[in-house]
C-alpha positions as MATLAB code, in Angstrom:
seq = 'MKLYPINSGNFKLDGGAMFGVVPKSLWQKTNPADANNMIDIASRCLLIEDGNRLILIDNGMGDKQNEKFFGYYYQWGDDTLDKSLKAHGFHRDDITDVFLTHLHFDHCGGSIQWNKDRTGYEPAFKNAHFWSNENHWNWATQPNRRERASFLKENILPMQESGQLKFTQLPTEAILKNSQLGFDIFFANGHTEKQMIPIINYNGQKIAFMADLLPTAGHLPLPFVMGYDTRPLLTLDEKEIFLNKAADENMLLFLEHDAHNQIITVQHTEKGVRLKDVHTCSEIFN';
ca = [
      14.344   23.217   20.117;
      13.907   19.531   19.299;
      16.556   17.076   18.107;
      16.070   13.881   16.101;
      18.629   11.238   15.054;
      18.385   10.504   11.328;
      19.884    7.183   10.258;
      20.798    7.424    6.588;
      22.262    3.911    6.337;
      25.026    1.651    7.616;
      28.122    0.363    5.876;
      31.530   -1.155    6.580;
      35.073    0.164    6.276;
      38.476   -1.445    6.627;
      39.439   -1.437   10.293;
      43.086   -0.787    9.531;
      42.226    2.309    7.521;
      39.926    3.508   10.300;
      42.690    3.264   12.918;
      45.816    4.128   10.947;
      49.038    2.935   12.588;
      47.293    1.455   15.646;
      47.669   -2.367   15.723;
      44.558   -4.470   15.203;
      45.197   -6.211   18.530;
      44.301   -2.891   20.198;
      41.491   -1.457   18.088;
      39.557   -4.703   17.695;
      38.773   -4.623   21.434;
      36.301   -1.788   20.817;
      35.615   -2.212   17.090;
      35.634   -5.931   16.217;
      36.277   -6.764   12.572;
      34.698   -9.414   10.366;
      36.614  -11.993    8.327;
      37.424   -9.319    5.720;
      38.819   -6.931    8.364;
      35.777   -4.674    7.941;
      34.160   -2.892   10.898;
      30.601   -1.621   11.333;
      30.070    2.036   10.472;
      26.906    4.114   10.892;
      25.817    7.205    9.035;
      23.887    8.843   11.874;
      22.829   12.362   10.964;
      21.100   14.918   13.198;
      17.953   16.948   12.590;
      17.424   20.196   14.521;
      13.932   21.674   14.736;
      14.357   25.244   15.935;
      11.487   27.643   15.400;
      10.730   27.776   11.677;
      14.055   26.167   10.732;
      14.634   22.480   10.164;
      18.377   21.906    9.961;
      19.844   18.580    8.838;
      23.488   17.936    9.732;
      25.071   15.671    7.080;
      23.066   13.222    4.952;
      25.089   10.090    4.199;
      26.134    8.571    0.866;
      22.866    8.988   -0.986;
      21.779    6.410   -3.553;
      22.844    7.731   -6.957;
      26.165    5.898   -7.315;
      26.386    2.619   -9.226;
      26.410   -0.916   -7.865;
      30.188   -1.207   -8.200;
      30.679    1.886   -6.017;
      28.401    0.657   -3.233;
      29.970   -2.779   -3.462;
      33.098   -1.405   -1.833;
      31.179   -0.404    1.302;
      29.152   -3.510    2.216;
      25.954   -1.686    3.147;
      23.871   -3.400    5.834;
      20.573   -2.819    7.581;
      17.482   -1.170    6.114;
      17.826    2.415    7.363;
      17.457    5.201    4.808;
      17.317    8.948    5.178;
      13.742    9.144    3.886;
      12.495    6.366    6.167;
      14.134    7.987    9.176;
      12.713   11.423    8.373;
       9.255    9.903    7.905;
       9.471    8.119   11.259;
       9.746   11.544   12.900;
       6.975   13.061   10.786;
       9.120   14.906    8.250;
       9.861   14.874    4.517;
      13.035   16.054    2.822;
      11.082   18.957    1.285;
      10.544   20.272    4.843;
      14.279   20.785    5.370;
      15.285   24.469    5.370;
      19.050   24.026    5.866;
      21.537   21.224    5.187;
      24.725   21.738    7.185;
      27.668   19.716    5.876;
      30.517   19.055    8.273;
      32.667   18.400    5.211;
      32.234   17.239    1.638;
      33.513   13.659    1.690;
      30.989   11.447   -0.110;
      29.760    9.641    3.005;
      28.726   12.954    4.573;
      27.248   14.857    1.634;
      26.276   12.292   -1.028;
      22.610   12.518   -0.088;
      22.562   16.227   -0.941;
      22.219   15.553   -4.662;
      20.063   13.079   -6.600;
      19.356   12.103  -10.199;
      16.702   14.154  -11.974;
      13.541   12.344  -13.122;
      14.891   11.135  -16.475;
      18.411   10.470  -15.091;
      20.053   12.873  -17.521;
      21.577   15.033  -14.810;
      21.603   15.915  -11.135;
      19.467   18.101   -8.883;
      19.344   18.996   -5.173;
      17.653   16.327   -3.066;
      16.450   19.072   -0.712;
      14.736   21.526   -3.018;
      13.766   24.034   -0.324;
      17.032   24.057    1.632;
      20.225   26.052    1.710;
      23.408   23.954    1.687;
      26.020   25.185    4.172;
      29.778   24.716    3.774;
      32.657   27.168    4.231;
      34.718   28.825    1.545;
      38.060   27.308    2.516;
      36.716   23.775    2.561;
      34.710   24.320   -0.629;
      37.844   25.372   -2.494;
      39.732   22.416   -1.008;
      37.030   19.999   -2.172;
      36.504   21.411   -5.661;
      40.266   21.486   -6.357;
      41.089   18.204   -4.603;
      44.514   16.896   -3.756;
      45.405   13.429   -5.027;
      45.017   11.953   -1.538;
      41.348   12.973   -1.208;
      40.233   13.053   -4.834;
      38.290    9.784   -4.533;
      36.333   11.180   -1.564;
      35.355   14.489   -3.179;
      32.959   13.473   -5.958;
      32.047   16.365   -8.228;
      28.502   15.063   -8.745;
      27.936   15.400   -4.973;
      29.339   18.898   -4.743;
      29.070   21.097   -7.838;
      25.261   20.861   -8.264;
      24.841   22.600   -4.886;
      26.492   25.704   -6.294;
      24.845   25.401   -9.700;
      21.416   25.331   -8.034;
      22.026   28.663   -6.291;
      21.303   27.013   -2.923;
      24.884   27.043   -1.595;
      25.844   29.278    1.340;
      29.074   29.655    3.309;
      29.407   29.987    7.059;
      31.646   32.651    8.473;
      35.220   31.621    9.196;
      36.366   31.971   12.819;
      39.116   34.187   14.145;
      39.684   31.479   16.793;
      39.095   27.720   16.788;
      35.405   28.113   17.638;
      32.941   30.278   15.751;
      30.390   31.448   18.290;
      26.691   31.468   17.387;
      26.964   30.921   13.642;
      24.265   31.879   11.147;
      22.549   28.602   12.042;
      22.341   29.337   15.757;
      25.029   26.967   17.066;
      28.762   27.191   17.700;
      31.198   25.545   15.277;
      34.629   24.092   16.059;
      36.868   24.117   12.986;
      39.266   21.173   12.662;
      41.905   20.790    9.959;
      43.492   17.403   10.622;
      41.008   15.159    8.820;
      40.456   17.617    5.984;
      40.644   21.387    5.549;
      38.134   23.246    7.762;
      35.919   20.364    8.861;
      33.105   21.871   10.953;
      31.991   20.356   14.271;
      28.632   21.825   15.415;
      28.155   22.410   19.156;
      24.467   22.766   20.002;
      23.033   24.174   23.225;
      20.174   21.865   24.155;
      18.278   22.001   27.443;
      21.217   23.646   29.177;
      23.776   21.126   27.930;
      26.171   21.162   24.997;
      25.879   18.454   22.334;
      28.719   18.152   19.819;
      28.176   16.423   16.479;
      31.580   14.765   16.204;
      31.686   13.882   12.469;
      35.213   12.617   11.665;
      37.024   14.320   14.535;
      35.902   11.358   16.681;
      34.407    8.696   14.394;
      33.709    6.113   17.112;
      34.134    5.713   20.862;
      37.065    3.445   20.039;
      38.961    6.483   18.728;
      39.134    8.239   22.128;
      42.853    7.540   22.799;
      44.716   10.399   21.140;
      46.995    8.276   18.877;
      43.973    6.389   17.511;
      43.763    8.499   14.348;
      42.255    7.397   11.044;
      44.495    6.572    8.119;
      42.173    8.790    6.062;
      43.273   11.969    7.876;
      45.414   14.280    5.755;
      47.268   15.780    8.737;
      47.286   13.108   11.469;
      49.547   15.012   13.873;
      47.183   17.966   13.702;
      44.226   15.665   14.351;
      46.019   14.447   17.463;
      46.327   18.018   18.775;
      42.762   18.928   17.836;
      41.367   15.834   19.546;
      43.306   16.688   22.698;
      41.935   20.238   22.768;
      38.368   19.198   22.060;
      38.219   16.140   24.321;
      39.655   18.050   27.262;
      36.993   20.695   26.724;
      34.327   17.994   26.453;
      35.448   16.394   29.721;
      35.648   19.746   31.516;
      32.131   20.715   30.414;
      30.526   17.241   30.577;
      29.633   17.677   26.929;
      27.490   15.110   25.126;
      29.275   13.722   22.059;
      26.959   12.604   19.236;
      28.803    9.942   17.232;
      28.006    9.959   13.515;
      29.923    6.820   12.572;
      29.733    4.583   15.645;
      27.209    1.867   14.788;
      26.884    0.724   18.403;
      27.310    3.861   20.555;
      25.073    6.814   19.811;
      26.008    9.463   22.382;
      28.830    9.409   24.919;
      30.329   11.524   27.663;
      34.019   11.509   28.571;
      36.114   12.059   31.679;
      39.699   12.790   32.686;
      41.721    9.741   33.777;
      45.386    8.963   34.409;
      45.552    7.688   30.815;
      43.976   10.829   29.388;
      40.379   11.500   28.393;
      38.396    8.274   28.282;
      34.822    7.050   28.047;
      32.502    7.927   30.925;
      28.934    7.019   29.964;
      27.050    5.791   26.901;
      23.556    7.093   26.124;
      20.957    6.438   23.472;
      19.416    9.302   21.549;
      16.014    8.475   23.006;
      17.403    9.031   26.513;
      18.720   12.485   25.669;
      16.270   13.835   23.071;
      13.140   13.810   25.202;
];
């Protein structure tokens, strides 16, 4: 098995929204804001090469929305999904599976693109299966008013219309062991219904793709919960369970949204689970 970080682009989000009820005087110590109160956000995806499968976990915003839409997110840097794939010797047509932690636009927007004459949409990964789960799919396609702006039908429905959509099994416990894609999945319901956190066994160590369960290293304290979460008290409990497990097992935590910390480990302290070490992907994915 080989792992590759895939940088699909960087953007900015309001720091207050990213930290909910936590005062700026606390969160700005780890996530400094600009003059508009915006903090740096990455869209760091993960590519798994395992035998004849090439599995991409999440794929960023994509590029099919209009200028007004992208204007809200202050994109920065020159990373794109295609450039990052190419840097590792791959093309999007090589991808066999696209695993989506959840269907918010910044995680799945790259799944779908305009067709050649811009009259409709088509899968951006023509040879891949798209993986979600039935509970989350129903949640996203019949969105509540809180999340409606994050579940964009043009990002989601064409996956099903193409015939390329597949659902993972749902767990009887919090963790689904050895899913159809070959890794374990932790299901978390605080951010959105049935968000999936992949846990990959790599060279004898577990690597968890943290998605929005732990957006940045600055979110390690349990009360530091995003304002975007639909069930913040549940997120608090889920973070406690997962971070204690991560500390116990010295798990590597791959951070999708932290623009400045790629992979971290955590440890138990008197204040709870806190940061232990910071690693780059190049250090770990040798």
